[in-house]
JSON list of C-alpha atoms in Angstrom, two decimals:
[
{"chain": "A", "resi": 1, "resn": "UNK", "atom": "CA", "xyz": [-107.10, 31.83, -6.11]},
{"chain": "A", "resi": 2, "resn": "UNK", "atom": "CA", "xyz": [-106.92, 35.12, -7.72]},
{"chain": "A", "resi": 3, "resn": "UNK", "atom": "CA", "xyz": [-106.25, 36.27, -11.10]},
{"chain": "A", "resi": 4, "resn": "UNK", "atom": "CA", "xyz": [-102.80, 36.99, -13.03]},
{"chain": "A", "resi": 5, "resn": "UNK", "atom": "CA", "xyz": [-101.94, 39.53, -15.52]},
{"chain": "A", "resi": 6, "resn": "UNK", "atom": "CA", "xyz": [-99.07, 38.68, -17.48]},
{"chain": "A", "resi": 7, "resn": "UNK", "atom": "CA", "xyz": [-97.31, 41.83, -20.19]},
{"chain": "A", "resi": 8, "resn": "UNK", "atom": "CA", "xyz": [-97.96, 40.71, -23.71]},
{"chain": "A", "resi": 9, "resn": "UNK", "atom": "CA", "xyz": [-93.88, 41.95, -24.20]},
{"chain": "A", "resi": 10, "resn": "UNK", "atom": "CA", "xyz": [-93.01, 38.74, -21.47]},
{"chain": "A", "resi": 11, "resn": "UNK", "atom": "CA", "xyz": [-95.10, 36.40, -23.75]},
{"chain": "A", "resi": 12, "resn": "UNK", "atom": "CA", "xyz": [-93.45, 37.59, -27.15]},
{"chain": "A", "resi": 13, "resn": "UNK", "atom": "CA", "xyz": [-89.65, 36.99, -25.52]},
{"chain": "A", "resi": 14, "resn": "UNK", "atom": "CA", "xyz": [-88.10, 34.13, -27.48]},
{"chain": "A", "resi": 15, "resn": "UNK", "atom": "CA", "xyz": [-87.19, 31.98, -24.83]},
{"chain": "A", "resi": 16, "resn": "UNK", "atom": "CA", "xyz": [-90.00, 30.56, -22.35]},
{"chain": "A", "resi": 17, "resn": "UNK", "atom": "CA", "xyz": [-88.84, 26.84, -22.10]},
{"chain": "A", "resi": 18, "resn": "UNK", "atom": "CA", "xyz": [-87.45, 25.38, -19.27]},
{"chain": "A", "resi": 19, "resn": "UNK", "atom": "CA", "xyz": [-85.26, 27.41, -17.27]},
{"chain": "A", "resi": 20, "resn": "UNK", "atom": "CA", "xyz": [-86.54, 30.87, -18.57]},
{"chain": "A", "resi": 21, "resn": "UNK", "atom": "CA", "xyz": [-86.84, 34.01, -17.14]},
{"chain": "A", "resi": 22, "resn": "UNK", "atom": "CA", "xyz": [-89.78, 34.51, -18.72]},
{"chain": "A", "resi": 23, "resn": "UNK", "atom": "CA", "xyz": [-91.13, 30.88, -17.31]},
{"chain": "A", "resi": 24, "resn": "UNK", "atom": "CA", "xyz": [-89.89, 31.68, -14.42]},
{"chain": "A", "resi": 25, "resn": "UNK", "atom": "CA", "xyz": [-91.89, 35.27, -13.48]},
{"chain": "A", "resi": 26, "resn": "UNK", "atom": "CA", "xyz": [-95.16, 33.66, -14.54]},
{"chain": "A", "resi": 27, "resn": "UNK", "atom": "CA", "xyz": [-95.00, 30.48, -12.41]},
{"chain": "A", "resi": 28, "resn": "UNK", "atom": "CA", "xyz": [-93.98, 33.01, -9.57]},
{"chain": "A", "resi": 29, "resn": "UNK", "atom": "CA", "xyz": [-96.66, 35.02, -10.28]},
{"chain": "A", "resi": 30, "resn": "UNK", "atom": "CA", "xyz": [-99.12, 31.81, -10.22]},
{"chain": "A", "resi": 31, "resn": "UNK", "atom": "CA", "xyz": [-97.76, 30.91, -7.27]},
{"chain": "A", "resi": 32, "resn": "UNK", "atom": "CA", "xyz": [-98.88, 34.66, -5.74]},
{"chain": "A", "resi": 33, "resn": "UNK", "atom": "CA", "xyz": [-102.33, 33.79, -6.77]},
{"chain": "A", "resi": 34, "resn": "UNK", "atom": "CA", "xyz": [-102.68, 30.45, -5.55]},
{"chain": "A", "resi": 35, "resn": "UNK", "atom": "CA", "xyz": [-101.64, 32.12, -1.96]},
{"chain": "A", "resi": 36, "resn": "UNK", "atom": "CA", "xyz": [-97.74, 31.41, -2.09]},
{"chain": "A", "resi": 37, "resn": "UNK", "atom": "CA", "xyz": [-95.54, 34.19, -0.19]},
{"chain": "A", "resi": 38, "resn": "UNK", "atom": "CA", "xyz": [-91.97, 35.28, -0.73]},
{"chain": "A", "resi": 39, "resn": "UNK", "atom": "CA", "xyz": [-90.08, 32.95, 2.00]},
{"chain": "A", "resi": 40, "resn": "UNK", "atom": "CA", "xyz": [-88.94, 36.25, 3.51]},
{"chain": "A", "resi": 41, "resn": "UNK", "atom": "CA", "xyz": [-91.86, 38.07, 4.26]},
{"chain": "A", "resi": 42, "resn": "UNK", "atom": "CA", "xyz": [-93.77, 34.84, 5.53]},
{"chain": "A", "resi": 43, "resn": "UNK", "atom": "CA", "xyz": [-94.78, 34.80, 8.97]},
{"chain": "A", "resi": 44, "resn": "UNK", "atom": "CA", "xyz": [-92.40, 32.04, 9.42]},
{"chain": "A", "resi": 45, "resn": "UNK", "atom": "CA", "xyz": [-89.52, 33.21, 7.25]},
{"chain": "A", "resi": 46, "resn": "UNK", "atom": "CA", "xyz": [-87.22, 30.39, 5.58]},
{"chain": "A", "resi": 47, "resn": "UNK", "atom": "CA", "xyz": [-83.88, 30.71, 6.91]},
{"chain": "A", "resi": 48, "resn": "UNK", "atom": "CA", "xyz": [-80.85, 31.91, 4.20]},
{"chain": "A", "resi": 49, "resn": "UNK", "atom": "CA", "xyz": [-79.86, 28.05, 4.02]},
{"chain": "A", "resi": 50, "resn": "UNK", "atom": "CA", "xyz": [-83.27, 27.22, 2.86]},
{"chain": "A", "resi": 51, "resn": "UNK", "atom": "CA", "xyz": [-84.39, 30.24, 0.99]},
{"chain": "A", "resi": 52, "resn": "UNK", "atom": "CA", "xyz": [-83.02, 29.05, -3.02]},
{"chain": "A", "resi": 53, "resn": "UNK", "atom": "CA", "xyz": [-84.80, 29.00, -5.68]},
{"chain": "A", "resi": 54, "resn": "UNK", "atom": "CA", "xyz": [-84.11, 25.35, -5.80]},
{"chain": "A", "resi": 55, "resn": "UNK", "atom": "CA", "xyz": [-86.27, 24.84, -3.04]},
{"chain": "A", "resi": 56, "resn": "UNK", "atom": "CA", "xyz": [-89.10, 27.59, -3.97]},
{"chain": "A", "resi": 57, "resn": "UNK", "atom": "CA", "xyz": [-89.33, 29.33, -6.84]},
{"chain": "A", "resi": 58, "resn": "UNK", "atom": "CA", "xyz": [-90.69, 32.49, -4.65]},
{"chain": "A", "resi": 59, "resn": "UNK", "atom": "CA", "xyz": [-87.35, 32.58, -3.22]},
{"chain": "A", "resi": 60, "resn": "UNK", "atom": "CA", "xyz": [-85.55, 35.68, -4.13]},
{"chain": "A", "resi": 61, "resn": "UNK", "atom": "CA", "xyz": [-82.23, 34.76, -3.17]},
{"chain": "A", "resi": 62, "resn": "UNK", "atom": "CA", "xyz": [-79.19, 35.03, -6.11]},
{"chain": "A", "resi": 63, "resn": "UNK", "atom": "CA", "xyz": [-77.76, 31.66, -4.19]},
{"chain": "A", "resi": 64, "resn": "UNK", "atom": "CA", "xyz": [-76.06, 28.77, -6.05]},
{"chain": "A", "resi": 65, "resn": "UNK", "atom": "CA", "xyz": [-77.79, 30.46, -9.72]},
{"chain": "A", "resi": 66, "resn": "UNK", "atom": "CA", "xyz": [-74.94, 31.25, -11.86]},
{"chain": "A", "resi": 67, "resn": "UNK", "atom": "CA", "xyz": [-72.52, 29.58, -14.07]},
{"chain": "A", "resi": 68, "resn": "UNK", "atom": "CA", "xyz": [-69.34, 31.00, -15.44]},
{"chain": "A", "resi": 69, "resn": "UNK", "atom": "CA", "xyz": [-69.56, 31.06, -19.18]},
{"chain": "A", "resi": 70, "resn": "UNK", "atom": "CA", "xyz": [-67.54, 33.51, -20.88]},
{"chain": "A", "resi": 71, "resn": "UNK", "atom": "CA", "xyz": [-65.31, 36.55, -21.30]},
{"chain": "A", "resi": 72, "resn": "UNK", "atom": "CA", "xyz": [-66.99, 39.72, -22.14]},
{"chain": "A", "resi": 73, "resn": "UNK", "atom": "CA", "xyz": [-64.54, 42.86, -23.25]},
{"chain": "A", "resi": 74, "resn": "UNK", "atom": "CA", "xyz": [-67.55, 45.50, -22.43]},
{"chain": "A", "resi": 75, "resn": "UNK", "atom": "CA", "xyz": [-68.06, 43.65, -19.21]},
{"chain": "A", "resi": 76, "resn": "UNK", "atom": "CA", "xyz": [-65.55, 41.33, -17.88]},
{"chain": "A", "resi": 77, "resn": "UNK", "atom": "CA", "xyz": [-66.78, 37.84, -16.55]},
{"chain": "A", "resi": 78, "resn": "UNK", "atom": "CA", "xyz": [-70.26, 36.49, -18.36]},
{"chain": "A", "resi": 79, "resn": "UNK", "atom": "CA", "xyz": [-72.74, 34.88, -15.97]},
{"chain": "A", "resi": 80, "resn": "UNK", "atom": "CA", "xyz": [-75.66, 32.89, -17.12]},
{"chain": "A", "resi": 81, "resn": "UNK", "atom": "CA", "xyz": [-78.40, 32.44, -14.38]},
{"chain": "A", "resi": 82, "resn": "UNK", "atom": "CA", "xyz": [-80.52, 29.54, -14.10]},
{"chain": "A", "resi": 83, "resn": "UNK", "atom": "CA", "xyz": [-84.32, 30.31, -13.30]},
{"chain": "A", "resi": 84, "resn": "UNK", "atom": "CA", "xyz": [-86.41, 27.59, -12.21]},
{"chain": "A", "resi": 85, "resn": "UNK", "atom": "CA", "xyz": [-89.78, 27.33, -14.59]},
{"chain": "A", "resi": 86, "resn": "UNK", "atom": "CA", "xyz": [-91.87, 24.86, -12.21]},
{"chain": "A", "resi": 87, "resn": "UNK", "atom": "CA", "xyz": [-92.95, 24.91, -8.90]},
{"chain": "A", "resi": 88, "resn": "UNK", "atom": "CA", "xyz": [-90.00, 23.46, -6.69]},
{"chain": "A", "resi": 89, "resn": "UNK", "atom": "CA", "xyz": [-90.37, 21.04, -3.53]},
{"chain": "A", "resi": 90, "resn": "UNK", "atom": "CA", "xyz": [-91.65, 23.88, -0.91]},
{"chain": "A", "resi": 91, "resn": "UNK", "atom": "CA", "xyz": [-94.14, 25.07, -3.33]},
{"chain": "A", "resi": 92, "resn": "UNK", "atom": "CA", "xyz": [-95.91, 21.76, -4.20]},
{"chain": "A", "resi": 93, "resn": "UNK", "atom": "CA", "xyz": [-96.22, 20.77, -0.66]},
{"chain": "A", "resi": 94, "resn": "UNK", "atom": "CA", "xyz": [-97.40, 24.08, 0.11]},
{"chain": "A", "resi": 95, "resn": "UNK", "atom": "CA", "xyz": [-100.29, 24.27, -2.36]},
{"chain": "A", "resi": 96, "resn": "UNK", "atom": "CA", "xyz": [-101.10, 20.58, -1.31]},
{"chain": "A", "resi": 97, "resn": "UNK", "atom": "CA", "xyz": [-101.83, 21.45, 2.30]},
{"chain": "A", "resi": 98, "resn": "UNK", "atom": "CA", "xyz": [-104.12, 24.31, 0.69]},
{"chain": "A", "resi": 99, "resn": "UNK", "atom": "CA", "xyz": [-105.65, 22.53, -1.91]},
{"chain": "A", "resi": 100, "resn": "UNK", "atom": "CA", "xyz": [-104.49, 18.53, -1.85]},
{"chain": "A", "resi": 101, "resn": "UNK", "atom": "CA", "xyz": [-102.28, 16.72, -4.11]},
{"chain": "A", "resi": 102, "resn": "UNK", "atom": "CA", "xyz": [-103.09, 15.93, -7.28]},
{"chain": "A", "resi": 103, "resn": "UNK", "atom": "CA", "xyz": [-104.05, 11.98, -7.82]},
{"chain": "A", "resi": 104, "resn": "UNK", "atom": "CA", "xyz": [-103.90, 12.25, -11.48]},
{"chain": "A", "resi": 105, "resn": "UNK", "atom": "CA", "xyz": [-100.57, 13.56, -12.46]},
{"chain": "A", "resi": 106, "resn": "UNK", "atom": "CA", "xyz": [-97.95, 11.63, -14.09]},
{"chain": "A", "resi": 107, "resn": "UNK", "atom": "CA", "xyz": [-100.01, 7.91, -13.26]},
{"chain": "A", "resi": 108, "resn": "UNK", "atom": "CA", "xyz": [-98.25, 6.25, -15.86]},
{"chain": "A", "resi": 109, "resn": "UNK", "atom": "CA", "xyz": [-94.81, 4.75, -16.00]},
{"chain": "A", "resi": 110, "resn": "UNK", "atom": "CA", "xyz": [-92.86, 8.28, -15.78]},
{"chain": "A", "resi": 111, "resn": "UNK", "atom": "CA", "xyz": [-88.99, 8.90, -16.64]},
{"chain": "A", "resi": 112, "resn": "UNK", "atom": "CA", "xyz": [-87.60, 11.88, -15.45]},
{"chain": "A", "resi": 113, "resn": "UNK", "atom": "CA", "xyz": [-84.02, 13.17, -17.25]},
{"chain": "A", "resi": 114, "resn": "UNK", "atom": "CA", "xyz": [-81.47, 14.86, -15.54]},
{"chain": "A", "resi": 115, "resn": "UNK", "atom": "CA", "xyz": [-78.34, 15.64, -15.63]},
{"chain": "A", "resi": 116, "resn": "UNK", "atom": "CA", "xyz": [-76.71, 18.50, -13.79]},
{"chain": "A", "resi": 117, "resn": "UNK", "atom": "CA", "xyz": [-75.07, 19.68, -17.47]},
{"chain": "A", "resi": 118, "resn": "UNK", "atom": "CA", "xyz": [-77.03, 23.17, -17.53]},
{"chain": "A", "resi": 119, "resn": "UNK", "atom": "CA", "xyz": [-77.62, 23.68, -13.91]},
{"chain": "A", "resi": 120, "resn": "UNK", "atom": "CA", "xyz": [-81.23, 23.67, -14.27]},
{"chain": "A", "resi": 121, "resn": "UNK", "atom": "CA", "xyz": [-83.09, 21.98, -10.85]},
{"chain": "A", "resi": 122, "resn": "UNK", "atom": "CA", "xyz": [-85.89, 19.66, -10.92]},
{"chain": "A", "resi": 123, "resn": "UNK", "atom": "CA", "xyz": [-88.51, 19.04, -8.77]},
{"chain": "A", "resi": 124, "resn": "UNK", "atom": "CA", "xyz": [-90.77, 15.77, -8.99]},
{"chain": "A", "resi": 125, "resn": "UNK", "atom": "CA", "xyz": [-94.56, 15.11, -8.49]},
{"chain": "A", "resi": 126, "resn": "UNK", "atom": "CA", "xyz": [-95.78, 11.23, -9.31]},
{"chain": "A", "resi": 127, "resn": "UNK", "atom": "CA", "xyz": [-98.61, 10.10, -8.34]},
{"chain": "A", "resi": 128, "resn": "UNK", "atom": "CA", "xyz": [-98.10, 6.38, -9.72]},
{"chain": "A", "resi": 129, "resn": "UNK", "atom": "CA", "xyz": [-96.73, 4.15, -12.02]},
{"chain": "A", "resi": 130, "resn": "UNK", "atom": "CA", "xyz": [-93.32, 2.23, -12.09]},
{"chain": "A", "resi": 131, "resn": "UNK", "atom": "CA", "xyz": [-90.73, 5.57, -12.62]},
{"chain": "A", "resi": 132, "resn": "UNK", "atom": "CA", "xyz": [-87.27, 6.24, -13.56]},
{"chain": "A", "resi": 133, "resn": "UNK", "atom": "CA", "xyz": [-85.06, 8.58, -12.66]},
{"chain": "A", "resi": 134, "resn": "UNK", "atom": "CA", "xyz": [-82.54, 8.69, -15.23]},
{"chain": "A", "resi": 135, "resn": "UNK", "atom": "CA", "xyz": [-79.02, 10.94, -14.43]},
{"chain": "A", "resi": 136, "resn": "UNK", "atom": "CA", "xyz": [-77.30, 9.08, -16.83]},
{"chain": "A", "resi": 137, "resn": "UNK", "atom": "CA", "xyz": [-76.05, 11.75, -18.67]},
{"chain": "A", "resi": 138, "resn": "UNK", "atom": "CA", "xyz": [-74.56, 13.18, -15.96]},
{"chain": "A", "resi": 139, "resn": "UNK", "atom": "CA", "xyz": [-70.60, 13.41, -16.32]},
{"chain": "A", "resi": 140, "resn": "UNK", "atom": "CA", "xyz": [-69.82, 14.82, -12.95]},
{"chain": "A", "resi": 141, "resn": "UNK", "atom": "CA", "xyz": [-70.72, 12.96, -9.89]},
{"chain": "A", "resi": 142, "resn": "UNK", "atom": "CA", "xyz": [-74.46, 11.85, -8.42]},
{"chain": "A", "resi": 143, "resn": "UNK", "atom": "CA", "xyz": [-75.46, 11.45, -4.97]},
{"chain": "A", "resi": 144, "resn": "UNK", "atom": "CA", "xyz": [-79.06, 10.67, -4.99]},
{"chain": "A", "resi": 145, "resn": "UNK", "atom": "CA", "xyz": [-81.52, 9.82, -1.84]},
{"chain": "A", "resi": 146, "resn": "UNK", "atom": "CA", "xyz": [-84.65, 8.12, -3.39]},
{"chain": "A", "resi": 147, "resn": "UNK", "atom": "CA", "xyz": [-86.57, 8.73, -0.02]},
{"chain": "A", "resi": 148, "resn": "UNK", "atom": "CA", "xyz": [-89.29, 10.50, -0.61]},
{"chain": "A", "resi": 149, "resn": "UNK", "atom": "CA", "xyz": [-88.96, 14.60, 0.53]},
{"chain": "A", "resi": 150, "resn": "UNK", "atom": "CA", "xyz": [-85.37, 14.17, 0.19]},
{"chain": "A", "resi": 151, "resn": "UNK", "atom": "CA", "xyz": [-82.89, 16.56, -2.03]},
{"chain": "A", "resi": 152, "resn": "UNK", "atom": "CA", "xyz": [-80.29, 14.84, -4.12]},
{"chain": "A", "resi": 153, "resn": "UNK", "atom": "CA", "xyz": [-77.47, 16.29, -6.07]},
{"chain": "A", "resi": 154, "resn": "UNK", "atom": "CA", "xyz": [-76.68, 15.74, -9.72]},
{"chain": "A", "resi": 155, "resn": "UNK", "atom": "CA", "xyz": [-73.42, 16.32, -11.30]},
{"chain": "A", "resi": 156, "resn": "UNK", "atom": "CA", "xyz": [-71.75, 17.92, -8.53]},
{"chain": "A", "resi": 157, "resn": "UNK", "atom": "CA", "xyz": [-69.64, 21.05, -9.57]},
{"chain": "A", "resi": 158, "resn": "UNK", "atom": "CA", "xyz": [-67.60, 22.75, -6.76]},
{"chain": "A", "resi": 159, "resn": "UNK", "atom": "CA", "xyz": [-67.03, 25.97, -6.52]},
{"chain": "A", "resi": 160, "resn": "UNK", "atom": "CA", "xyz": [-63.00, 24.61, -6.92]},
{"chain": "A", "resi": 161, "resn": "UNK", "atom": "CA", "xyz": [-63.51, 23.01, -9.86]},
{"chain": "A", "resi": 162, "resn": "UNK", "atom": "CA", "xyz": [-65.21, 25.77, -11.64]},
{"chain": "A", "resi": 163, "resn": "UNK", "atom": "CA", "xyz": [-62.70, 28.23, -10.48]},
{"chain": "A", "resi": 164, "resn": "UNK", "atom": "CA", "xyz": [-60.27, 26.13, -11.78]},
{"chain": "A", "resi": 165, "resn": "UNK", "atom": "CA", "xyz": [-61.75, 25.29, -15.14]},
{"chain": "A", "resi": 166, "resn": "UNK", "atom": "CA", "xyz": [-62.91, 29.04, -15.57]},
{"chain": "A", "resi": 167, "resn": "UNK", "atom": "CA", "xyz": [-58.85, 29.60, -15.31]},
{"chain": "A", "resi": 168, "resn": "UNK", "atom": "CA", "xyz": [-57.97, 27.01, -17.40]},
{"chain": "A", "resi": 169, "resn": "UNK", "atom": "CA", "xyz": [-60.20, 29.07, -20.01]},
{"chain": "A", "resi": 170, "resn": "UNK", "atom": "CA", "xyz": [-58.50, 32.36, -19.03]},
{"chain": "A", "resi": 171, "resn": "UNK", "atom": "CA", "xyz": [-61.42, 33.48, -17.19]},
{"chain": "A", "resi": 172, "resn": "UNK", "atom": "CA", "xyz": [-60.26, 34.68, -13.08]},
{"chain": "A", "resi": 173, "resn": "UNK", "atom": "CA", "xyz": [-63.58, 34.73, -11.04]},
{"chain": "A", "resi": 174, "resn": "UNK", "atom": "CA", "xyz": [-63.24, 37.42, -8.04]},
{"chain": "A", "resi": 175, "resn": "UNK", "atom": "CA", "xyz": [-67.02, 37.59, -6.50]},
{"chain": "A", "resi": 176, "resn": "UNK", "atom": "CA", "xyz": [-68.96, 35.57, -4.40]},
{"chain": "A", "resi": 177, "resn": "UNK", "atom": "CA", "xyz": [-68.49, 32.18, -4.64]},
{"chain": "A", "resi": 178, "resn": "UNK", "atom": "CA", "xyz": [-72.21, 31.44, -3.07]},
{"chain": "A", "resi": 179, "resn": "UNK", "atom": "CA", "xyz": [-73.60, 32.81, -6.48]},
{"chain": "A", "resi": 180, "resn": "UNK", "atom": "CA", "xyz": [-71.90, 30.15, -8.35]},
{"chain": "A", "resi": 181, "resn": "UNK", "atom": "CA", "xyz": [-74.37, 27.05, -8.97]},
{"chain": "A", "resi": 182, "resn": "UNK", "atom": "CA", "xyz": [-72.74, 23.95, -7.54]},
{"chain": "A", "resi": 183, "resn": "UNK", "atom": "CA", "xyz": [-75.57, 21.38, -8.18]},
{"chain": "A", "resi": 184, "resn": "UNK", "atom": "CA", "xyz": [-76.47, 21.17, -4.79]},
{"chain": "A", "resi": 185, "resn": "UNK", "atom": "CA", "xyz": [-79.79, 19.59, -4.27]},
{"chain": "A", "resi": 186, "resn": "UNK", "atom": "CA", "xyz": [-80.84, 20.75, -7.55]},
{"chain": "A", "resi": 187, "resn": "UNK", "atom": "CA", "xyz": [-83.24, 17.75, -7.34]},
{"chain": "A", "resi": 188, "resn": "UNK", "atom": "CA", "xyz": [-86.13, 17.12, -5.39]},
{"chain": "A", "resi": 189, "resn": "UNK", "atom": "CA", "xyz": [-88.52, 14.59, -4.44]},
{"chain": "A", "resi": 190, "resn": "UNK", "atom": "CA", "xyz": [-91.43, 15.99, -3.39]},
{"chain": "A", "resi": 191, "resn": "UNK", "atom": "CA", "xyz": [-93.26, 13.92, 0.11]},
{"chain": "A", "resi": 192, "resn": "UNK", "atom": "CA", "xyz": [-95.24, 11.20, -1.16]},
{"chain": "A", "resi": 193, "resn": "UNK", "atom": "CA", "xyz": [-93.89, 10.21, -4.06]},
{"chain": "A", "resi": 194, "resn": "UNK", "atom": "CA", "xyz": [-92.39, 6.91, -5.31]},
{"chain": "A", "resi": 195, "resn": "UNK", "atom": "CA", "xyz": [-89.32, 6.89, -7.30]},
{"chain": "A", "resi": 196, "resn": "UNK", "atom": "CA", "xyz": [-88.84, 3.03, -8.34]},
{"chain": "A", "resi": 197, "resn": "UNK", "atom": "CA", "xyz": [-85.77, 2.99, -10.80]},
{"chain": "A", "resi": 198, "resn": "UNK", "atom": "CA", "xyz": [-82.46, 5.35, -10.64]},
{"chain": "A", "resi": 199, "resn": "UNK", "atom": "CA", "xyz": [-80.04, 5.03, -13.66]},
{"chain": "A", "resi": 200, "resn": "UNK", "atom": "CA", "xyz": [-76.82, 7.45, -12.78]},
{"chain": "A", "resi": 201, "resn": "UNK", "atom": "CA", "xyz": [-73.77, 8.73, -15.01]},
{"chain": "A", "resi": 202, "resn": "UNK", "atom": "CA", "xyz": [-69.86, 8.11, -15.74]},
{"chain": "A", "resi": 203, "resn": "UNK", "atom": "CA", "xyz": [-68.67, 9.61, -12.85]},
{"chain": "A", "resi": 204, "resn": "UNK", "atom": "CA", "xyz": [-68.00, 7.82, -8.90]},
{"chain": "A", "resi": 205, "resn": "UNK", "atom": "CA", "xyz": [-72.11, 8.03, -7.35]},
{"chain": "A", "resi": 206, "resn": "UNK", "atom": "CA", "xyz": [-73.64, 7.36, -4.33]},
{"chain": "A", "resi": 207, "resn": "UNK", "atom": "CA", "xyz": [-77.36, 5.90, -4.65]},
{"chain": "A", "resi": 208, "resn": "UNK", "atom": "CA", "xyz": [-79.19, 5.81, -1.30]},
{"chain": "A", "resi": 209, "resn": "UNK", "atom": "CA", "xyz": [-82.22, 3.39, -1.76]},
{"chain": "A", "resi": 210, "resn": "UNK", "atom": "CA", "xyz": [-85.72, 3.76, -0.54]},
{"chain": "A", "resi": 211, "resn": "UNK", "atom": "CA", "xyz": [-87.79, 0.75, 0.83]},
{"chain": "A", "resi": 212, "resn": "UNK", "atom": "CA", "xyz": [-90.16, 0.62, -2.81]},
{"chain": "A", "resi": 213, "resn": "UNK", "atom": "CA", "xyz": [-87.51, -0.13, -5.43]}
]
């Protein structure tokens, strides 16, 4: 591993929760110095339909990030992006071929929340206990694979309906549609990993089962 050098001026920015930019650049940055590449200059680059920061947060790509929020008068239509703040599915299975999972995280009984609302993506490492994966705040619909390595998607939100509900809120939408975050697989569970309990939301979902629960 090497070492990482983070600006004092990232650390004093207000927001470095979940989500963050600022989160964001230094788990990319950790990811660097634990030997994690871009997915585009790998020798074995990741394909566009795999290169998303929901898979990797080394990804680059402005893919399925943004959500239509507002009207600005300066600058038209307001965009809030969504940065992922944890290693994603690609990276922990990466830096456990390099370095070997970790036997000790999360051991206990482990609920993890989700629920598509802010279009933040989640990506889960267990390594025990009886867990729950709880979407039930979700309002949109949930189809979730509880295999382990699968993707699962949480509160869908076409690209449709948020054109149309933009609209509805006089806001008209005229660039690329593949920016807009849809939910798609915006949660992962990493190989290995047991997921025992599901709890989903109010809307019609879809709950494939794995062989543990």
């Amino acid at each position: 591993a090497r070492d990482v050098f983070i600006d004092a001026r990232l650390l004093a920015t207000a927001d470095q929760g979940f989500g963050s930019q600022s989160a964001h650049i230094i788990t990319h940055e950790i990811g660097h110095a634990l030997g994690l590449r871009h997915p585009f200059d790998a020798a074995v680059p990741l394909g566009a339909a795999l290169d998303l920061r929901q898979r990797t947060v080394m990804s680059y790509a402005t893919a399925q990030l943004f959500t239509l929020t507002g009207l600005d008068t300066a600058q038209g239509v307001t965009l809030a992006e969504t940065f992922p703040s944890s290693f994603m599915k690609y990276d922990a299975e990466a830096l456990q071929v390099m370095y070997g999972p970790n036997l000790s995280t999360n051991r206990g009984d482990t609920a993890y929340v989700i629920d598509g609302q802010s279009g933040d993506a989640l990506s889960i490492w267990d390594a025990g206990g009886t867990d729950l994966l709880d979407a039930s705040g979700a309002t949109r619909p949930c189809v979730v694979d509880m295999a382990p390595g699968a993707f699962s998607t949480i509160g869908a939100y076409p690209l449709a309906q948020q054109l149309a509900d933009a609209a509805a809120r006089g806001i008209t939408y005229s660039g690329d549609g593949a920016m807009l975050n849809t939910r798609t697989g915006n949660l992962a569970i990493v190989q290995g990993v047991v997921i025992e309990q599901v709890t989903t939301g109010s809307a019609a979902d879809t709950v494939w089962d794995n062989a543990w629960d």
